[in-house]
PDB file of C-alpha atoms and ligand atoms in Angstrom:
ATOM      1  CA  MET A   1      13.662  -4.870  -3.976  1.00  0.00           C
ATOM      2  CA  TYR A   2      12.617  -2.441  -1.832  1.00  0.00           C
ATOM      3  CA  ASN A   3      14.763   0.344  -0.591  1.00  0.00           C
ATOM      4  CA  ALA A   4      13.729   1.998   2.509  1.00  0.00           C
ATOM      5  CA  LEU A   5      15.748   5.155   1.756  1.00  0.00           C
ATOM      6  CA  THR A   6      14.037   6.084  -1.912  1.00  0.00           C
ATOM      7  CA  GLY A   7      10.709   4.481  -0.883  1.00  0.00           C
ATOM      8  CA  ARG A   8      10.921   2.729  -4.014  1.00  0.00           C
ATOM      9  CA  PHE A   9      10.459  -0.963  -5.180  1.00  0.00           C
ATOM     10  CA  THR A  10      12.906  -2.378  -8.053  1.00  0.00           C
ATOM     11  CA  PHE A  11      11.311  -4.131 -10.877  1.00  0.00           C
ATOM     12  CA  PRO A  12      12.136  -5.912 -13.972  1.00  0.00           C
ATOM     13  CA  CYS A  13      10.862  -3.567 -17.202  1.00  0.00           C
ATOM     14  CA  PRO A  14      11.146  -4.885 -20.682  1.00  0.00           C
ATOM     15  CA  SER A  15      12.241  -1.946 -22.249  1.00  0.00           C
ATOM     16  CA  ARG A  16      14.114  -0.164 -19.853  1.00  0.00           C
ATOM     17  CA  GLY A  17      15.476  -3.327 -18.164  1.00  0.00           C
ATOM     18  CA  GLN A  18      14.932  -1.963 -14.481  1.00  0.00           C
ATOM     19  CA  THR A  19      12.622   0.350 -12.855  1.00  0.00           C
ATOM     20  CA  ARG A  20      12.082   1.883  -9.671  1.00  0.00           C
ATOM     21  CA  VAL A  21       8.419   2.866  -8.816  1.00  0.00           C
ATOM     22  CA  THR A  22       6.611   4.069  -5.277  1.00  0.00           C
ATOM     23  CA  LEU A  23       3.813   1.886  -3.656  1.00  0.00           C
ATOM     24  CA  SER A  24       1.207   4.446  -5.351  1.00  0.00           C
ATOM     25  CA  ALA A  25       2.534   3.266  -8.717  1.00  0.00           C
ATOM     26  CA  PHE A  26       0.935  -0.277  -7.968  1.00  0.00           C
ATOM     27  CA  ARG A  27      -2.248  -0.911  -9.870  1.00  0.00           C
ATOM     28  CA  GLN A  28      -3.233  -4.310  -8.829  1.00  0.00           C
ATOM     29  CA  LEU A  29      -1.979  -6.676  -6.044  1.00  0.00           C
ATOM     30  CA  GLU A  30      -2.715 -10.178  -5.420  1.00  0.00           C
ATOM     31  CA  ARG A  31      -1.581 -12.797  -3.168  1.00  0.00           C
ATOM     32  CA  LEU A  32      -0.361 -15.947  -4.952  1.00  0.00           C
ATOM     33  CA  PRO A  33      -1.890 -18.951  -3.588  1.00  0.00           C
ATOM     34  CA  GLY A  34       0.667 -21.767  -2.388  1.00  0.00           C
ATOM     35  CA  ALA A  35       3.919 -19.877  -1.329  1.00  0.00           C
ATOM     36  CA  SER A  36       3.840 -18.750   2.331  1.00  0.00           C
ATOM     37  CA  HIS A  37       7.035 -18.650   3.845  1.00  0.00           C
ATOM     38  CA  PRO A  38       7.562 -15.492   2.749  1.00  0.00           C
ATOM     39  CA  ALA A  39       3.958 -15.420   1.049  1.00  0.00           C
ATOM     40  CA  VAL A  40       4.339 -13.721  -2.234  1.00  0.00           C
ATOM     41  CA  PHE A  41       2.136 -11.204  -3.841  1.00  0.00           C
ATOM     42  CA  GLN A  42       1.683 -10.551  -7.935  1.00  0.00           C
ATOM     43  CA  VAL A  43       1.292  -7.123  -8.683  1.00  0.00           C
ATOM     44  CA  LEU A  44       0.601  -4.892 -11.929  1.00  0.00           C
ATOM     45  CA  PHE A  45       2.273  -1.484 -11.829  1.00  0.00           C
ATOM     46  CA  ALA A  46       2.424   1.504 -13.589  1.00  0.00           C
ATOM     47  CA  CYS A  47       5.917   1.835 -15.139  1.00  0.00           C
ATOM     48  CA  GLY A  48       7.892   5.059 -15.717  1.00  0.00           C
ATOM     49  CA  CYS A  49       7.997   3.496 -19.212  1.00  0.00           C
ATOM     50  CA  GLY A  50       4.131   4.455 -19.917  1.00  0.00           C
ATOM     51  CA  GLU A  51       3.260   0.757 -19.950  1.00  0.00           C
ATOM     52  CA  GLU A  52       1.774  -1.313 -16.994  1.00  0.00           C
ATOM     53  CA  HIS A  53       3.914  -4.576 -16.002  1.00  0.00           C
ATOM     54  CA  GLU A  54       3.780  -7.421 -13.654  1.00  0.00           C
ATOM     55  CA  GLY A  55       6.100  -8.170 -10.976  1.00  0.00           C
ATOM     56  CA  LEU A  56       6.269 -10.539  -7.803  1.00  0.00           C
ATOM     57  CA  VAL A  57       7.019  -8.545  -4.354  1.00  0.00           C
ATOM     58  CA  THR A  58       7.441 -10.759  -1.087  1.00  0.00           C
ATOM     59  CA  HIS A  59       5.185 -10.024   2.156  1.00  0.00           C
ATOM     60  CA  ASP A  60       7.905  -8.641   4.226  1.00  0.00           C
ATOM     61  CA  ASP A  61       9.290  -6.284   1.123  1.00  0.00           C
ATOM     62  CA  LEU A  62       5.569  -4.864   1.017  1.00  0.00           C
ATOM     63  CA  ASP A  63       4.730  -4.747   4.636  1.00  0.00           C
ATOM     64  CA  TRP A  64       7.924  -4.383   6.789  1.00  0.00           C
ATOM     65  CA  ALA A  65      10.405  -3.224   4.531  1.00  0.00           C
ATOM     66  CA  PRO A  66       8.762   0.480   4.167  1.00  0.00           C
ATOM     67  CA  LEU A  67       9.171   0.779   7.953  1.00  0.00           C
ATOM     68  CA  GLY A  68      13.127  -0.432   7.811  1.00  0.00           C
ATOM     69  CA  LEU A  69      12.105  -3.670   9.587  1.00  0.00           C
ATOM     70  CA  GLN A  70      13.772  -5.810   6.802  1.00  0.00           C
ATOM     71  CA  GLY A  71      15.205  -8.950   8.395  1.00  0.00           C
ATOM     72  CA  GLY A  72      18.875  -9.406   7.861  1.00  0.00           C
ATOM     73  CA  VAL A  73      19.671  -6.050   6.456  1.00  0.00           C
ATOM     74  CA  PHE A  74      20.797  -4.598   9.765  1.00  0.00           C
ATOM     75  CA  TYR A  75      23.938  -6.426  10.281  1.00  0.00           C
ATOM     76  CA  ASN A  76      25.760  -6.484   6.875  1.00  0.00           C
ATOM     77  CA  VAL A  77      29.016  -5.226   7.609  1.00  0.00           C
ATOM     78  CA  MET A  78      30.160  -4.220   4.034  1.00  0.00           C
ATOM     79  CA  THR A  79      27.374  -1.214   4.085  1.00  0.00           C
ATOM     80  CA  ALA A  80      27.679  -0.035   7.984  1.00  0.00           C
ATOM     81  CA  GLN A  81      26.495   3.456   7.059  1.00  0.00           C
ATOM     82  CA  LEU A  82      23.271   1.813   5.589  1.00  0.00           C
ATOM     83  CA  ASP A  83      22.405  -0.277   8.249  1.00  0.00           C
ATOM     84  CA  ARG A  84      22.747   2.411  11.036  1.00  0.00           C
ATOM     85  CA  LEU A  85      19.965   4.291   8.892  1.00  0.00           C
ATOM     86  CA  GLU A  86      18.154   1.287   8.820  1.00  0.00           C
ATOM     87  CA  LEU A  87      18.449   0.401  12.267  1.00  0.00           C
ATOM     88  CA  GLU A  88      17.394   3.627  13.576  1.00  0.00           C
ATOM     89  CA  LEU A  89      14.225   3.851  10.992  1.00  0.00           C
ATOM     90  CA  SER A  90      13.370   0.219  12.910  1.00  0.00           C
ATOM     91  CA  ASP A  91      13.749   1.651  16.032  1.00  0.00           C
ATOM     92  CA  LEU A  92      11.483   4.221  15.178  1.00  0.00           C
ATOM     93  CA  ALA A  93       8.723   2.045  13.555  1.00  0.00           C
ATOM     94  CA  ALA A  94       8.673  -0.368  16.756  1.00  0.00           C
ATOM     95  CA  ARG A  95       8.274   2.676  19.089  1.00  0.00           C
ATOM     96  CA  LYS A  96       5.449   4.093  16.944  1.00  0.00           C
ATOM     97  CA  ILE A  97       3.650   0.827  16.795  1.00  0.00           C
ATOM     98  CA  GLY A  98       4.469   0.437  20.347  1.00  0.00           C
ATOM     99  CA  ALA A  99       2.459   3.597  21.041  1.00  0.00           C
ATOM    100  CA  GLY A 100      -0.481   2.510  18.897  1.00  0.00           C
ATOM    101  CA  GLU A 101       0.570   4.602  15.917  1.00  0.00           C
ATOM    102  CA  TRP A 102      -0.077   2.488  12.700  1.00  0.00           C
ATOM    103  CA  PRO A 103       2.056   3.335   9.427  1.00  0.00           C
ATOM    104  CA  TRP A 104      -1.120   3.295   7.338  1.00  0.00           C
ATOM    105  CA  SER A 105      -4.903   3.258   8.055  1.00  0.00           C
ATOM    106  CA  PHE A 106      -8.263   3.671   5.722  1.00  0.00           C
ATOM    107  CA  PHE A 107     -11.654   4.027   6.441  1.00  0.00           C
ATOM    108  CA  CYS A 108     -13.959   0.902   6.670  1.00  0.00           C
ATOM    109  CA  TYR A 109     -17.137   1.709   5.124  1.00  0.00           C
ATOM    110  CA  PRO A 110     -19.154  -1.504   6.177  1.00  0.00           C
ATOM    111  CA  GLU A 111     -17.717  -1.158   9.261  1.00  0.00           C
ATOM    112  CA  GLU A 112     -18.093   2.828   8.892  1.00  0.00           C
ATOM    113  CA  ARG A 113     -14.807   3.471  11.203  1.00  0.00           C
ATOM    114  CA  PRO A 114     -10.994   3.925  10.550  1.00  0.00           C
ATOM    115  CA  ARG A 115      -8.909   0.845  10.668  1.00  0.00           C
ATOM    116  CA  PRO A 116      -4.944   0.112  10.896  1.00  0.00           C
ATOM    117  CA  VAL A 117      -3.849  -1.714   7.583  1.00  0.00           C
ATOM    118  CA  TYR A 118      -0.847  -2.975   5.980  1.00  0.00           C
ATOM    119  CA  PRO A 119      -0.141  -2.572   2.279  1.00  0.00           C
ATOM    120  CA  SER A 120      -0.685  -6.383   1.962  1.00  0.00           C
ATOM    121  CA  ALA A 121      -4.364  -5.795   1.961  1.00  0.00           C
ATOM    122  CA  PHE A 122      -4.496  -2.878  -0.820  1.00  0.00           C
ATOM    123  CA  CYS A 123      -5.911  -5.090  -3.808  1.00  0.00           C
ATOM    124  CA  VAL A 124      -6.742  -2.298  -6.536  1.00  0.00           C
ATOM    125  CA  LEU A 125      -5.132   1.337  -6.854  1.00  0.00           C
ATOM    126  CA  ALA A 126      -6.644   3.798  -9.485  1.00  0.00           C
ATOM    127  CA  PRO A 127      -4.956   7.611  -9.903  1.00  0.00           C
ATOM    128  CA  GLY A 128      -7.551   9.788 -10.394  1.00  0.00           C
ATOM    129  CA  ASP A 129      -7.628  13.865 -11.008  1.00  0.00           C
ATOM    130  CA  ARG A 130      -6.092  14.648  -7.755  1.00  0.00           C
ATOM    131  CA  SER A 131      -6.220  11.787  -5.488  1.00  0.00           C
ATOM    132  CA  LEU A 132      -5.559   7.806  -5.501  1.00  0.00           C
ATOM    133  CA  GLY A 133      -7.952   5.514  -5.266  1.00  0.00           C
ATOM    134  CA  VAL A 134      -7.722   2.536  -3.218  1.00  0.00           C
ATOM    135  CA  ALA A 135      -9.641  -0.567  -2.508  1.00  0.00           C
ATOM    136  CA  VAL A 136      -8.606  -2.354   0.630  1.00  0.00           C
ATOM    137  CA  ARG A 137      -9.620  -5.361   2.186  1.00  0.00           C
ATOM    138  CA  CYS A 138     -10.407  -5.155   5.759  1.00  0.00           C
ATOM    139  CA  PRO A 139      -8.446  -7.126   7.711  1.00  0.00           C
ATOM    140  CA  ALA A 140     -11.388  -7.197  10.554  1.00  0.00           C
ATOM    141  CA  CYS A 141     -14.049  -7.524   8.751  1.00  0.00           C
ATOM    142  CA  HIS A 142     -12.734  -8.755   5.554  1.00  0.00           C
ATOM    143  CA  LYS A 143     -14.714  -6.410   3.205  1.00  0.00           C
ATOM    144  CA  VAL A 144     -13.570  -4.323   0.465  1.00  0.00           C
ATOM    145  CA  SER A 145     -13.806  -0.233   0.561  1.00  0.00           C
ATOM    146  CA  VAL A 146     -12.648   1.995  -1.725  1.00  0.00           C
ATOM    147  CA  ASN A 147     -11.021   5.115  -0.205  1.00  0.00           C
ATOM    148  CA  LEU A 148      -9.674   7.894  -2.050  1.00  0.00           C
ATOM    149  CA  VAL A 149      -6.549   9.349  -0.800  1.00  0.00           C
ATOM    150  CA  THR A 150      -3.152  11.606  -1.641  1.00  0.00           C
ATOM    151  CA  HIS A 151      -0.540   9.561  -2.952  1.00  0.00           C
ATOM    152  CA  GLU A 152       1.611  10.416   0.142  1.00  0.00           C
ATOM    153  CA  HIS A 153      -1.155   8.514   2.098  1.00  0.00           C
ATOM    154  CA  VAL A 154       0.041   5.563   0.442  1.00  0.00           C
ATOM    155  CA  ASP A 155       3.485   5.961   0.124  1.00  0.00           C
ATOM    156  CA  LEU A 156       4.783   7.455   3.376  1.00  0.00           C
ATOM    157  CA  PRO A 157       4.164   5.420   6.502  1.00  0.00           C
ATOM    158  CA  TRP A 158       2.734   7.750   8.943  1.00  0.00           C
ATOM    159  CA  HIS A 159       1.596  10.103   6.716  1.00  0.00           C
ATOM    160  CA  HIS A 160      -2.343   9.874   7.019  1.00  0.00           C
ATOM    161  CA  ASP A 161      -4.914  12.174   5.374  1.00  0.00           C
ATOM    162  CA  ARG A 162      -6.664  14.298   8.188  1.00  0.00           C
ATOM    163  CA  GLU A 163      -9.611  12.820   5.593  1.00  0.00           C
ATOM    164  CA  VAL A 164     -10.259  10.581   2.969  1.00  0.00           C
ATOM    165  CA  GLY A 165     -12.666  10.388   0.401  1.00  0.00           C
ATOM    166  CA  VAL A 166     -15.156   7.241   0.904  1.00  0.00           C
ATOM    167  CA  VAL A 167     -16.700   5.790  -1.899  1.00  0.00           C
ATOM    168  CA  PRO A 168     -20.511   4.712  -0.232  1.00  0.00           C
ATOM    169  CA  HIS A 169     -20.639   1.172  -1.859  1.00  0.00           C
ATOM    170  CA  VAL A 170     -19.707  -2.445  -0.658  1.00  0.00           C
ATOM    171  CA  PHE A 171     -17.370  -3.987  -3.322  1.00  0.00           C
ATOM    172  CA  ALA A 172     -17.543  -7.478  -4.932  1.00  0.00           C
ATOM    173  CA  ASP A 173     -15.324 -10.111  -2.984  1.00  0.00           C
ATOM    174  CA  ASP A 174     -13.679 -12.288  -6.134  1.00  0.00           C
ATOM    175  CA  ALA A 175     -10.691 -10.397  -7.665  1.00  0.00           C
ATOM    176  CA  ALA A 176     -12.259 -10.064 -11.157  1.00  0.00           C
ATOM    177  CA  GLY A 177     -15.635  -8.754 -10.001  1.00  0.00           C
ATOM    178  CA  LEU A 178     -13.597  -6.217  -7.834  1.00  0.00           C
ATOM    179  CA  VAL A 179     -11.568  -4.800 -10.554  1.00  0.00           C
ATOM    180  CA  GLU A 180     -14.990  -4.399 -12.477  1.00  0.00           C
ATOM    181  CA  GLU A 181     -16.360  -2.775  -9.892  1.00  0.00           C
ATOM    182  CA  PHE A 182     -14.077  -0.520  -8.916  1.00  0.00           C
ATOM    183  CA  ARG A 183     -13.368   0.789 -12.644  1.00  0.00           C
ATOM    184  CA  ALA A 184     -17.058   1.477 -13.087  1.00  0.00           C
ATOM    185  CA  GLU A 185     -17.315   3.089  -9.878  1.00  0.00           C
ATOM    186  CA  LEU A 186     -14.163   5.105 -10.676  1.00  0.00           C
ATOM    187  CA  TYR A 187     -15.475   6.702 -13.714  1.00  0.00           C
ATOM    188  CA  SER A 188     -19.042   6.957 -12.116  1.00  0.00           C
ATOM    189  CA  SER A 189     -20.869  10.009  -9.782  1.00  0.00           C
ATOM    190  CA  GLY A 190     -19.962   7.302  -7.282  1.00  0.00           C
ATOM    191  CA  PHE A 191     -16.767   8.598  -6.722  1.00  0.00           C
ATOM    192  CA  ASP A 192     -18.285  11.734  -5.474  1.00  0.00           C
ATOM    193  CA  ALA A 193     -17.376  10.524  -2.134  1.00  0.00           C
ATOM    194  CA  ARG A 194     -18.423  11.416   1.081  1.00  0.00           C
ATOM    195  CA  ARG A 195     -15.195  12.983   2.962  1.00  0.00           C
ATOM    196  CA  LEU A 196     -14.974  11.355   6.614  1.00  0.00           C
ATOM    197  CA  SER A 197     -12.493  11.688   9.169  1.00  0.00           C
ATOM    198  CA  LEU A 198      -9.286   9.229   9.942  1.00  0.00           C
ATOM    199  CA  GLU A 199      -8.851  10.747  13.257  1.00  0.00           C
TER     200      GLU A 199
HETATM  201 ZN1   ZN B 201       8.754  -0.516 -18.004  1.00  0.00          ZN
HETATM  202 ZN1   ZN B 202     -14.087  -3.756   8.105  1.00  0.00          ZN
END
């Protein structure tokens, strides 16, 4: 599903059979009720074929696989080379997190502070002129904030934009209301966001 070496998720595509996309090609994420071991997310993603499709991704693939922390992969004797690389990735990830360096972060508007986050907290993503709008549900206060970031900020763990755009608006709690508000704000002057430091 996720390949840590290419940084891409694999999904079925009705016209190409299979497609590989980065996290920043996701458009909507929603945790499915019920399944919890592992939790499963339904995602809408922008495919290379020009259409948007739905796909399923597990919580592990979403949050841990990009860090090389995929359970069970390390001990596959058939792919010794890949396993060594994944093991190094996971060692590095564990050391960095242990040292308080977080793979992803965002600026929480209601709390007026940067917060560490994982991709499963992303709800809606939309490409803008030069940046990507990301609606994030804060793991601490559970409110939704929208940040304007680079694609790298989303796709590369530990790549943090020094500054992000923050839309001065507290967004709706329910998924449908959020998507509607997000689209309305995205194409309004509200997206002349304040630039705030993540450091
Ligand atoms: Zn497609
Ligand atoms: Zn918060």
